[in-house]
Amino acid sequence: MCQILIIYTGGTIGMMSDPKTKVLRPINFEQIMDNVPELERLNCRIKVHSFDEVIDSSNMNPAIWSKLAGLIQEHYDDVDGFVILHGSDTMAFSAAALSFMLENLGKPVIFTGSQLPISAIRTDAKENLMTAIEIAKAKKNGLARVPEVCIYFDYKLFRGNRAFKYNSSKFEAFRSPNYPILAESGVHLRFSINDIRHPQPDQKLIIHQKLTSDVAVLKLYPGIGAKVVENILSADVRGVVMETFGAGNTSTDPWFIDLLKQAIDSGKVIIDISQCKVGTVELGRYETSKQLKDIGVANGYDMTYEAAITKAMYLLGNYDDPKQIKEYMEMDIRGELTVS
Ligand code: ASP
């Protein structure tokens, strides 16, 4: 019989409205189970690990990601797959972070949650939970069908490091415009076989639990001042994710390029991702990105903001040499970017 580990971290799926304040607050896992008697009918043994303190995912942090990676390592040989119940607000950050922390992953790690609590009459939680379990246990020829860190939400399975939350009021909360969905659930559960990544055979799972929060964000807008840019670039961090215009373009003002160059020369890694949600950074395509390439800004290609931040946290936590970090930043290491 298959075996699945559900890890419950919190989120709306397990919240209830406080009768007095009407504010949504997390409840414990037994109360969730009471709402889904169907779980008993799955031909599967379900183990549950509930966090002592369940949280709204706005309180998520790298220490908890490290704990999640540790739990996956601890149970890896005993189960067929993992389902992580998590708030949708920061789910894409957690899924991306875990994808970098779990190298050579051979089993499904499926994040899910919901927009309405599981006890609500019109809840989306039951479908999300039941199908996430179906995907976590799905096998072909004895091997997991989706040995990846994924997000399952509203009938779609996304690669975790390609998705982002784009809608806070529809059940369709996530999108992944730069990479196809990995599976779709309808009358049948259809997997997009050619889009799913598989580890090299015989490679063992390697867990990287060290992340650093040494990252700042520089989001550009027309008219941004030198003082603001200088303050962000001089923050006590080793990596800066720079959100640029269009295909990775920025102002060509000499003061701006000089500040970026000084930061890079002092050992910081600057990663160029676009404010556009669809498409890719093409350093050198326009005059407004040519100098970025020349001074050594890293090309983030079509990475999501969530993937760029967590990849920087992972690389900065595990490597010292800025040149090597830049090189890995520009490489596809877990399916998070497409080199164009
Ligand atoms: N605020 C909630 C959370 O992220 C929203 C959700 O679960 O969808 O924990």
mmCIF file of C-alpha atoms and ligand atoms in Angstrom:
data_model
loop_
_atom_site.group_PDB
_atom_site.id
_atom_site.type_symbol
_atom_site.label_atom_id
_atom_site.label_comp_id
_atom_site.label_asym_id
_atom_site.label_seq_id
_atom_site.Cartn_x
_atom_site.Cartn_y
_atom_site.Cartn_z
ATOM 1 C CA MET A 1 0.000 0.000 0.000
ATOM 2 C CA CYS A 2 1.294 3.451 -0.800
ATOM 3 C CA GLN A 3 2.438 5.786 1.914
ATOM 4 C CA ILE A 4 2.183 9.580 1.893
ATOM 5 C CA LEU A 5 3.439 12.104 4.411
ATOM 6 C CA ILE A 6 1.290 15.210 4.793
ATOM 7 C CA ILE A 7 3.138 18.103 6.403
ATOM 8 C CA TYR A 8 0.787 20.746 7.740
ATOM 9 C CA THR A 9 2.344 24.184 8.099
ATOM 10 C CA GLY A 10 -0.848 26.270 8.203
ATOM 11 C CA GLY A 11 -2.660 28.549 5.742
ATOM 12 C CA THR A 12 -6.313 29.219 4.966
ATOM 13 C CA ILE A 13 -6.986 25.512 4.266
ATOM 14 C CA GLY A 14 -6.863 24.928 8.013
ATOM 15 C CA MET A 15 -8.327 28.178 9.293
ATOM 16 C CA MET A 16 -11.584 29.023 10.984
ATOM 17 C CA SER A 17 -13.256 32.316 11.577
ATOM 18 C CA ASP A 18 -12.939 33.435 15.192
ATOM 19 C CA PRO A 19 -16.571 33.831 16.371
ATOM 20 C CA LYS A 20 -15.756 37.040 18.238
ATOM 21 C CA THR A 21 -13.311 38.886 15.986
ATOM 22 C CA LYS A 22 -14.277 37.254 12.636
ATOM 23 C CA VAL A 23 -10.542 37.043 11.875
ATOM 24 C CA LEU A 24 -9.311 33.828 10.172
ATOM 25 C CA ARG A 25 -6.991 31.793 12.406
ATOM 26 C CA PRO A 26 -5.265 28.398 12.001
ATOM 27 C CA ILE A 27 -6.853 25.268 13.516
ATOM 28 C CA ASN A 28 -5.212 21.903 14.223
ATOM 29 C CA PHE A 29 -4.928 19.033 11.763
ATOM 30 C CA GLU A 30 -7.489 16.721 13.404
ATOM 31 C CA GLN A 31 -10.137 19.349 12.680
ATOM 32 C CA ILE A 32 -9.048 19.349 9.028
ATOM 33 C CA MET A 33 -9.295 15.539 8.834
ATOM 34 C CA ASP A 34 -12.822 15.684 10.258
ATOM 35 C CA ASN A 35 -13.828 17.703 7.202
ATOM 36 C CA VAL A 36 -12.466 15.180 4.691
ATOM 37 C CA PRO A 37 -13.815 11.696 5.497
ATOM 38 C CA GLU A 38 -12.888 10.803 1.862
ATOM 39 C CA LEU A 39 -9.259 10.495 2.995
ATOM 40 C CA GLU A 40 -10.192 7.139 4.528
ATOM 41 C CA ARG A 41 -11.256 5.865 1.117
ATOM 42 C CA LEU A 42 -7.893 6.508 -0.540
ATOM 43 C CA ASN A 43 -6.020 3.286 -0.898
ATOM 44 C CA CYS A 44 -3.098 4.800 0.893
ATOM 45 C CA ARG A 45 -1.534 5.048 4.320
ATOM 46 C CA ILE A 46 -1.379 8.686 5.315
ATOM 47 C CA LYS A 47 1.051 9.903 7.943
ATOM 48 C CA VAL A 48 0.723 13.446 9.210
ATOM 49 C CA HIS A 49 3.310 15.794 10.610
ATOM 50 C CA SER A 50 1.702 18.929 11.926
ATOM 51 C CA PHE A 51 3.835 21.906 12.897
ATOM 52 C CA ASP A 52 3.496 22.714 16.616
ATOM 53 C CA GLU A 53 2.763 26.277 15.701
ATOM 54 C CA VAL A 54 0.740 26.439 12.471
ATOM 55 C CA ILE A 55 1.144 29.731 10.679
ATOM 56 C CA ASP A 56 -0.281 32.088 8.125
ATOM 57 C CA SER A 57 2.282 31.804 5.345
ATOM 58 C CA SER A 58 3.138 35.497 5.575
ATOM 59 C CA ASN A 59 5.200 34.392 8.575
ATOM 60 C CA MET A 60 7.149 31.828 6.521
ATOM 61 C CA ASN A 61 10.967 32.069 6.666
ATOM 62 C CA PRO A 62 14.157 30.211 5.608
ATOM 63 C CA ALA A 63 14.491 28.488 9.004
ATOM 64 C CA ILE A 64 11.125 26.785 8.373
ATOM 65 C CA TRP A 65 12.197 25.829 4.820
ATOM 66 C CA SER A 66 15.229 24.210 6.367
ATOM 67 C CA LYS A 67 12.990 22.317 8.798
ATOM 68 C CA LEU A 68 10.794 21.162 5.876
ATOM 69 C CA ALA A 69 13.851 19.926 3.960
ATOM 70 C CA GLY A 70 14.984 18.055 7.097
ATOM 71 C CA LEU A 71 11.570 16.394 7.467
ATOM 72 C CA ILE A 72 11.656 15.294 3.832
ATOM 73 C CA GLN A 73 15.098 13.789 4.318
ATOM 74 C CA GLU A 74 13.992 12.007 7.510
ATOM 75 C CA HIS A 75 10.974 10.337 5.858
ATOM 76 C CA TYR A 76 12.333 10.040 2.319
ATOM 77 C CA ASP A 77 12.920 6.285 2.304
ATOM 78 C CA ASP A 78 9.611 5.439 4.007
ATOM 79 C CA VAL A 79 7.078 7.222 1.827
ATOM 80 C CA ASP A 80 6.110 7.459 -1.845
ATOM 81 C CA GLY A 81 5.538 11.183 -1.781
ATOM 82 C CA PHE A 82 4.927 14.314 0.247
ATOM 83 C CA VAL A 83 2.044 16.783 0.392
ATOM 84 C CA ILE A 84 2.760 20.093 2.095
ATOM 85 C CA LEU A 85 -0.254 22.103 3.276
ATOM 86 C CA HIS A 86 0.743 25.730 3.154
ATOM 87 C CA GLY A 87 -0.841 29.167 2.825
ATOM 88 C CA SER A 88 -1.024 30.357 -0.739
ATOM 89 C CA ASP A 89 0.430 33.833 -0.067
ATOM 90 C CA THR A 90 4.064 32.699 0.027
ATOM 91 C CA MET A 91 3.641 29.175 -1.337
ATOM 92 C CA ALA A 92 5.587 29.994 -4.504
ATOM 93 C CA PHE A 93 8.595 31.158 -2.441
ATOM 94 C CA SER A 94 8.532 27.989 -0.339
ATOM 95 C CA ALA A 95 8.143 25.691 -3.345
ATOM 96 C CA ALA A 96 10.992 27.447 -5.184
ATOM 97 C CA ALA A 97 13.223 27.376 -2.085
ATOM 98 C CA LEU A 98 12.595 23.650 -1.555
ATOM 99 C CA SER A 99 13.338 22.929 -5.215
ATOM 100 C CA PHE A 100 16.841 24.365 -4.735
ATOM 101 C CA MET A 101 17.353 22.651 -1.379
ATOM 102 C CA LEU A 102 16.416 19.167 -2.663
ATOM 103 C CA GLU A 103 18.975 18.079 -5.259
ATOM 104 C CA ASN A 104 18.310 14.868 -7.249
ATOM 105 C CA LEU A 105 14.776 14.653 -5.903
ATOM 106 C CA GLY A 106 13.182 11.368 -6.955
ATOM 107 C CA LYS A 107 9.802 11.665 -5.211
ATOM 108 C CA PRO A 108 6.923 14.150 -5.485
ATOM 109 C CA VAL A 109 6.789 17.074 -3.064
ATOM 110 C CA ILE A 110 3.412 18.696 -3.711
ATOM 111 C CA PHE A 111 2.493 22.001 -2.096
ATOM 112 C CA THR A 112 -1.192 22.790 -1.835
ATOM 113 C CA GLY A 113 -3.625 24.890 0.155
ATOM 114 C CA SER A 114 -6.807 26.731 -0.633
ATOM 115 C CA GLN A 115 -8.504 30.087 -0.959
ATOM 116 C CA LEU A 116 -11.380 29.110 1.351
ATOM 117 C CA PRO A 117 -11.088 27.174 4.632
ATOM 118 C CA ILE A 118 -11.776 23.431 4.410
ATOM 119 C CA SER A 119 -14.886 23.842 6.565
ATOM 120 C CA ALA A 120 -16.451 26.404 4.191
ATOM 121 C CA ILE A 121 -19.364 25.100 2.096
ATOM 122 C CA ARG A 122 -17.908 26.232 -1.251
ATOM 123 C CA THR A 123 -14.359 25.332 -0.298
ATOM 124 C CA ASP A 124 -11.670 24.595 -2.900
ATOM 125 C CA ALA A 125 -9.627 22.807 -0.231
ATOM 126 C CA LYS A 126 -11.000 19.286 -0.640
ATOM 127 C CA GLU A 127 -10.287 18.996 -4.353
ATOM 128 C CA ASN A 128 -6.846 20.524 -3.912
ATOM 129 C CA LEU A 129 -5.956 18.169 -1.077
ATOM 130 C CA MET A 130 -7.366 14.969 -2.599
ATOM 131 C CA THR A 131 -5.760 15.515 -6.007
ATOM 132 C CA ALA A 132 -2.447 16.601 -4.468
ATOM 133 C CA ILE A 133 -2.400 13.218 -2.703
ATOM 134 C CA GLU A 134 -3.312 11.422 -5.948
ATOM 135 C CA ILE A 135 -0.371 13.127 -7.670
ATOM 136 C CA ALA A 136 2.016 12.442 -4.781
ATOM 137 C CA LYS A 137 1.240 8.720 -5.015
ATOM 138 C CA ALA A 138 1.088 8.439 -8.815
ATOM 139 C CA LYS A 139 3.628 6.012 -10.253
ATOM 140 C CA LYS A 140 4.511 4.472 -13.569
ATOM 141 C CA ASN A 141 6.717 1.374 -13.815
ATOM 142 C CA GLY A 142 7.459 1.730 -10.104
ATOM 143 C CA LEU A 143 8.761 5.292 -10.456
ATOM 144 C CA ALA A 144 7.136 8.545 -9.347
ATOM 145 C CA ARG A 145 5.344 10.294 -12.213
ATOM 146 C CA VAL A 146 6.334 13.753 -10.984
ATOM 147 C CA PRO A 147 9.583 13.665 -8.986
ATOM 148 C CA GLU A 148 9.575 17.432 -8.562
ATOM 149 C CA VAL A 149 8.651 20.133 -6.071
ATOM 150 C CA CYS A 150 5.277 21.337 -7.376
ATOM 151 C CA ILE A 151 2.264 23.443 -6.551
ATOM 152 C CA TYR A 152 -1.159 21.891 -7.111
ATOM 153 C CA PHE A 153 -4.017 24.388 -7.165
ATOM 154 C CA ASP A 154 -7.355 24.662 -8.964
ATOM 155 C CA TYR A 155 -6.974 21.594 -11.188
ATOM 156 C CA LYS A 156 -3.434 22.443 -12.314
ATOM 157 C CA LEU A 157 -0.016 21.179 -11.339
ATOM 158 C CA PHE A 158 2.805 23.727 -11.656
ATOM 159 C CA ARG A 159 6.550 23.359 -11.354
ATOM 160 C CA GLY A 160 7.170 25.003 -7.961
ATOM 161 C CA ASN A 161 9.961 27.307 -9.084
ATOM 162 C CA ARG A 162 7.997 28.541 -12.129
ATOM 163 C CA ALA A 163 4.749 29.553 -10.435
ATOM 164 C CA PHE A 164 3.613 32.703 -8.641
ATOM 165 C CA LYS A 165 0.448 33.780 -6.878
ATOM 166 C CA TYR A 166 -1.317 36.187 -9.160
ATOM 167 C CA ASN A 167 -4.867 36.271 -7.833
ATOM 168 C CA SER A 168 -5.994 36.625 -4.238
ATOM 169 C CA SER A 169 -9.707 36.222 -4.839
ATOM 170 C CA LYS A 170 -10.149 33.538 -7.499
ATOM 171 C CA PHE A 171 -9.677 29.823 -6.889
ATOM 172 C CA GLU A 172 -7.253 30.020 -9.807
ATOM 173 C CA ALA A 173 -4.598 31.591 -7.586
ATOM 174 C CA PHE A 174 -1.418 30.567 -9.451
ATOM 175 C CA ARG A 175 0.042 30.938 -12.889
ATOM 176 C CA SER A 176 3.216 29.826 -14.596
ATOM 177 C CA PRO A 177 3.315 31.639 -17.939
ATOM 178 C CA ASN A 178 6.943 30.848 -18.715
ATOM 179 C CA TYR A 179 6.612 27.070 -18.321
ATOM 180 C CA PRO A 180 3.824 24.606 -19.207
ATOM 181 C CA ILE A 181 1.739 23.022 -16.469
ATOM 182 C CA LEU A 182 2.930 19.526 -15.497
ATOM 183 C CA ALA A 183 -0.518 17.983 -15.121
ATOM 184 C CA GLU A 184 -4.171 18.873 -15.340
ATOM 185 C CA SER A 185 -7.005 17.275 -13.465
ATOM 186 C CA GLY A 186 -10.430 16.828 -15.007
ATOM 187 C CA VAL A 187 -12.298 13.631 -15.705
ATOM 188 C CA HIS A 188 -8.782 12.197 -16.053
ATOM 189 C CA LEU A 189 -5.555 13.226 -14.409
ATOM 190 C CA ARG A 190 -3.317 14.016 -17.399
ATOM 191 C CA PHE A 191 0.441 14.386 -16.979
ATOM 192 C CA SER A 192 2.522 16.374 -19.487
ATOM 193 C CA ILE A 193 5.200 13.721 -19.651
ATOM 194 C CA ASN A 194 7.669 15.695 -21.759
ATOM 195 C CA ASP A 195 7.663 18.704 -19.434
ATOM 196 C CA ILE A 196 8.420 16.787 -16.224
ATOM 197 C CA ARG A 197 12.010 16.659 -14.938
ATOM 198 C CA HIS A 198 13.557 13.424 -13.711
ATOM 199 C CA PRO A 199 16.752 13.038 -11.679
ATOM 200 C CA GLN A 200 19.679 11.183 -13.246
ATOM 201 C CA PRO A 201 19.262 7.469 -12.451
ATOM 202 C CA ASP A 202 21.230 6.277 -9.398
ATOM 203 C CA GLN A 203 21.731 9.803 -8.062
ATOM 204 C CA LYS A 204 21.016 10.092 -4.364
ATOM 205 C CA LEU A 205 18.986 12.880 -2.806
ATOM 206 C CA ILE A 206 21.220 15.666 -1.502
ATOM 207 C CA ILE A 207 19.735 18.127 0.975
ATOM 208 C CA HIS A 208 21.074 21.685 1.201
ATOM 209 C CA GLN A 209 19.703 23.179 4.382
ATOM 210 C CA LYS A 210 21.835 26.310 4.409
ATOM 211 C CA LEU A 211 20.178 29.435 3.053
ATOM 212 C CA THR A 212 21.043 33.032 3.746
ATOM 213 C CA SER A 213 18.740 36.047 3.754
ATOM 214 C CA ASP A 214 21.622 38.218 2.478
ATOM 215 C CA VAL A 215 19.536 39.486 -0.436
ATOM 216 C CA ALA A 216 18.077 42.900 -1.292
ATOM 217 C CA VAL A 217 15.693 43.951 -4.059
ATOM 218 C CA LEU A 218 16.063 46.926 -6.362
ATOM 219 C CA LYS A 219 12.805 47.500 -8.217
ATOM 220 C CA LEU A 220 13.286 50.165 -10.874
ATOM 221 C CA TYR A 221 10.880 52.895 -11.952
ATOM 222 C CA PRO A 222 11.372 55.890 -14.215
ATOM 223 C CA GLY A 223 12.833 58.672 -12.090
ATOM 224 C CA ILE A 224 14.340 56.523 -9.337
ATOM 225 C CA GLY A 225 16.914 58.659 -7.523
ATOM 226 C CA ALA A 226 20.620 58.072 -6.978
ATOM 227 C CA LYS A 227 20.206 58.153 -3.185
ATOM 228 C CA VAL A 228 17.616 55.359 -3.250
ATOM 229 C CA VAL A 229 19.715 53.177 -5.568
ATOM 230 C CA GLU A 230 22.848 53.870 -3.520
ATOM 231 C CA ASN A 231 21.101 52.961 -0.261
ATOM 232 C CA ILE A 232 19.846 49.656 -1.609
ATOM 233 C CA LEU A 233 23.147 48.725 -3.223
ATOM 234 C CA SER A 234 25.109 49.593 -0.100
ATOM 235 C CA ALA A 235 22.893 47.454 2.165
ATOM 236 C CA ASP A 236 24.801 44.799 4.071
ATOM 237 C CA VAL A 237 23.918 41.983 1.639
ATOM 238 C CA ARG A 238 25.829 39.923 -0.952
ATOM 239 C CA GLY A 239 23.093 39.634 -3.570
ATOM 240 C CA VAL A 240 20.676 42.091 -5.174
ATOM 241 C CA VAL A 241 17.726 41.018 -7.323
ATOM 242 C CA MET A 242 17.129 43.898 -9.731
ATOM 243 C CA GLU A 243 13.661 44.085 -11.298
ATOM 244 C CA THR A 244 14.114 45.800 -14.632
ATOM 245 C CA PHE A 245 11.987 46.895 -17.578
ATOM 246 C CA GLY A 246 10.915 44.754 -20.532
ATOM 247 C CA ALA A 247 13.655 42.429 -21.768
ATOM 248 C CA GLY A 248 15.960 43.365 -18.851
ATOM 249 C CA ASN A 249 16.522 47.046 -19.635
ATOM 250 C CA THR A 250 17.506 49.918 -17.342
ATOM 251 C CA SER A 251 18.437 53.569 -17.510
ATOM 252 C CA THR A 252 21.818 54.199 -19.152
ATOM 253 C CA ASP A 253 22.538 57.220 -16.904
ATOM 254 C CA PRO A 254 26.251 57.057 -16.033
ATOM 255 C CA TRP A 255 25.558 57.518 -12.281
ATOM 256 C CA PHE A 256 23.277 54.464 -12.345
ATOM 257 C CA ILE A 257 25.677 52.202 -14.247
ATOM 258 C CA ASP A 258 28.569 53.405 -12.037
ATOM 259 C CA LEU A 259 26.691 52.495 -8.855
ATOM 260 C CA LEU A 260 25.924 49.005 -10.203
ATOM 261 C CA LYS A 261 29.574 48.550 -11.260
ATOM 262 C CA GLN A 262 30.884 49.648 -7.867
ATOM 263 C CA ALA A 263 28.572 47.139 -6.153
ATOM 264 C CA ILE A 264 29.696 44.317 -8.453
ATOM 265 C CA ASP A 265 33.381 45.252 -8.030
ATOM 266 C CA SER A 266 32.905 45.115 -4.266
ATOM 267 C CA GLY A 267 31.787 41.445 -4.565
ATOM 268 C CA LYS A 268 28.011 41.729 -4.813
ATOM 269 C CA VAL A 269 26.025 39.652 -7.271
ATOM 270 C CA ILE A 270 23.308 41.600 -9.111
ATOM 271 C CA ILE A 271 20.643 39.531 -10.837
ATOM 272 C CA ASP A 272 18.554 41.029 -13.636
ATOM 273 C CA ILE A 273 14.955 39.792 -13.831
ATOM 274 C CA SER A 274 12.133 41.555 -15.626
ATOM 275 C CA GLN A 275 9.083 43.257 -14.146
ATOM 276 C CA CYS A 276 7.164 41.546 -16.981
ATOM 277 C CA LYS A 277 5.581 38.270 -15.919
ATOM 278 C CA VAL A 278 5.926 36.702 -19.356
ATOM 279 C CA GLY A 279 9.053 36.581 -21.499
ATOM 280 C CA THR A 280 12.759 36.659 -20.762
ATOM 281 C CA VAL A 281 15.695 38.960 -20.078
ATOM 282 C CA GLU A 282 17.924 39.358 -23.108
ATOM 283 C CA LEU A 283 21.036 41.197 -22.013
ATOM 284 C CA GLY A 284 22.564 43.092 -24.935
ATOM 285 C CA ARG A 285 19.449 43.105 -27.131
ATOM 286 C CA TYR A 286 18.919 46.831 -26.521
ATOM 287 C CA GLU A 287 21.417 49.557 -25.858
ATOM 288 C CA THR A 288 19.699 49.858 -22.462
ATOM 289 C CA SER A 289 20.983 46.457 -21.340
ATOM 290 C CA LYS A 290 24.320 46.203 -23.170
ATOM 291 C CA GLN A 291 26.286 47.929 -20.383
ATOM 292 C CA LEU A 292 24.688 45.692 -17.747
ATOM 293 C CA LYS A 293 26.190 42.698 -19.512
ATOM 294 C CA ASP A 294 29.584 44.429 -19.820
ATOM 295 C CA ILE A 295 29.853 45.247 -16.109
ATOM 296 C CA GLY A 296 28.894 41.710 -15.039
ATOM 297 C CA VAL A 297 25.210 41.821 -14.078
ATOM 298 C CA ALA A 298 23.864 38.227 -13.959
ATOM 299 C CA ASN A 299 21.180 37.330 -16.484
ATOM 300 C CA GLY A 300 18.106 35.983 -14.676
ATOM 301 C CA TYR A 301 16.424 35.020 -17.983
ATOM 302 C CA ASP A 302 12.746 34.122 -17.422
ATOM 303 C CA MET A 303 12.953 33.397 -13.697
ATOM 304 C CA THR A 304 10.084 34.428 -11.450
ATOM 305 C CA TYR A 305 10.783 36.919 -8.671
ATOM 306 C CA GLU A 306 10.196 34.098 -6.163
ATOM 307 C CA ALA A 307 12.698 31.798 -7.872
ATOM 308 C CA ALA A 308 15.328 34.542 -8.219
ATOM 309 C CA ILE A 309 15.147 35.460 -4.523
ATOM 310 C CA THR A 310 15.271 31.887 -3.228
ATOM 311 C CA LYS A 311 17.933 30.798 -5.718
ATOM 312 C CA ALA A 312 20.083 33.723 -4.550
ATOM 313 C CA MET A 313 19.462 32.695 -0.909
ATOM 314 C CA TYR A 314 20.504 29.143 -1.758
ATOM 315 C CA LEU A 315 23.602 30.025 -3.810
ATOM 316 C CA LEU A 316 24.807 32.714 -1.394
ATOM 317 C CA GLY A 317 24.321 30.288 1.474
ATOM 318 C CA ASN A 318 26.395 27.582 -0.177
ATOM 319 C CA TYR A 319 29.097 29.360 -2.219
ATOM 320 C CA ASP A 320 31.499 32.221 -1.516
ATOM 321 C CA ASP A 321 32.961 33.185 -4.886
ATOM 322 C CA PRO A 322 30.753 35.854 -6.584
ATOM 323 C CA LYS A 323 31.909 34.694 -10.050
ATOM 324 C CA GLN A 324 30.787 31.146 -9.346
ATOM 325 C CA ILE A 325 27.492 32.377 -7.882
ATOM 326 C CA LYS A 326 26.876 34.474 -11.008
ATOM 327 C CA GLU A 327 27.643 31.449 -13.189
ATOM 328 C CA TYR A 328 25.151 29.217 -11.317
ATOM 329 C CA MET A 329 22.622 32.029 -11.224
ATOM 330 C CA GLU A 330 22.622 32.049 -15.034
ATOM 331 C CA MET A 331 22.409 28.238 -15.292
ATOM 332 C CA ASP A 332 19.307 26.076 -15.253
ATOM 333 C CA ILE A 333 19.922 24.035 -12.096
ATOM 334 C CA ARG A 334 16.375 22.844 -11.169
ATOM 335 C CA GLY A 335 14.295 23.708 -14.221
ATOM 336 C CA GLU A 336 13.771 27.260 -12.949
ATOM 337 C CA LEU A 337 14.902 29.114 -16.090
ATOM 338 C CA THR A 338 15.274 28.684 -19.812
ATOM 339 C CA VAL A 339 18.568 29.908 -21.255
ATOM 340 C CA SER A 340 17.609 31.688 -24.446
HETATM 341 N N1 ASP B 1 -3.061 34.287 4.320
HETATM 342 C C1 ASP B 1 -3.154 32.902 3.907
HETATM 343 C C2 ASP B 1 -1.749 32.289 3.959
HETATM 344 O O1 ASP B 1 -0.996 32.446 3.041
HETATM 345 C C3 ASP B 1 -3.743 32.802 2.546
HETATM 346 C C4 ASP B 1 -3.922 31.399 2.018
HETATM 347 O O2 ASP B 1 -3.689 30.416 2.694
HETATM 348 O O3 ASP B 1 -4.359 31.250 0.891
HETATM 349 O O4 ASP B 1 -1.425 31.663 4.933
#
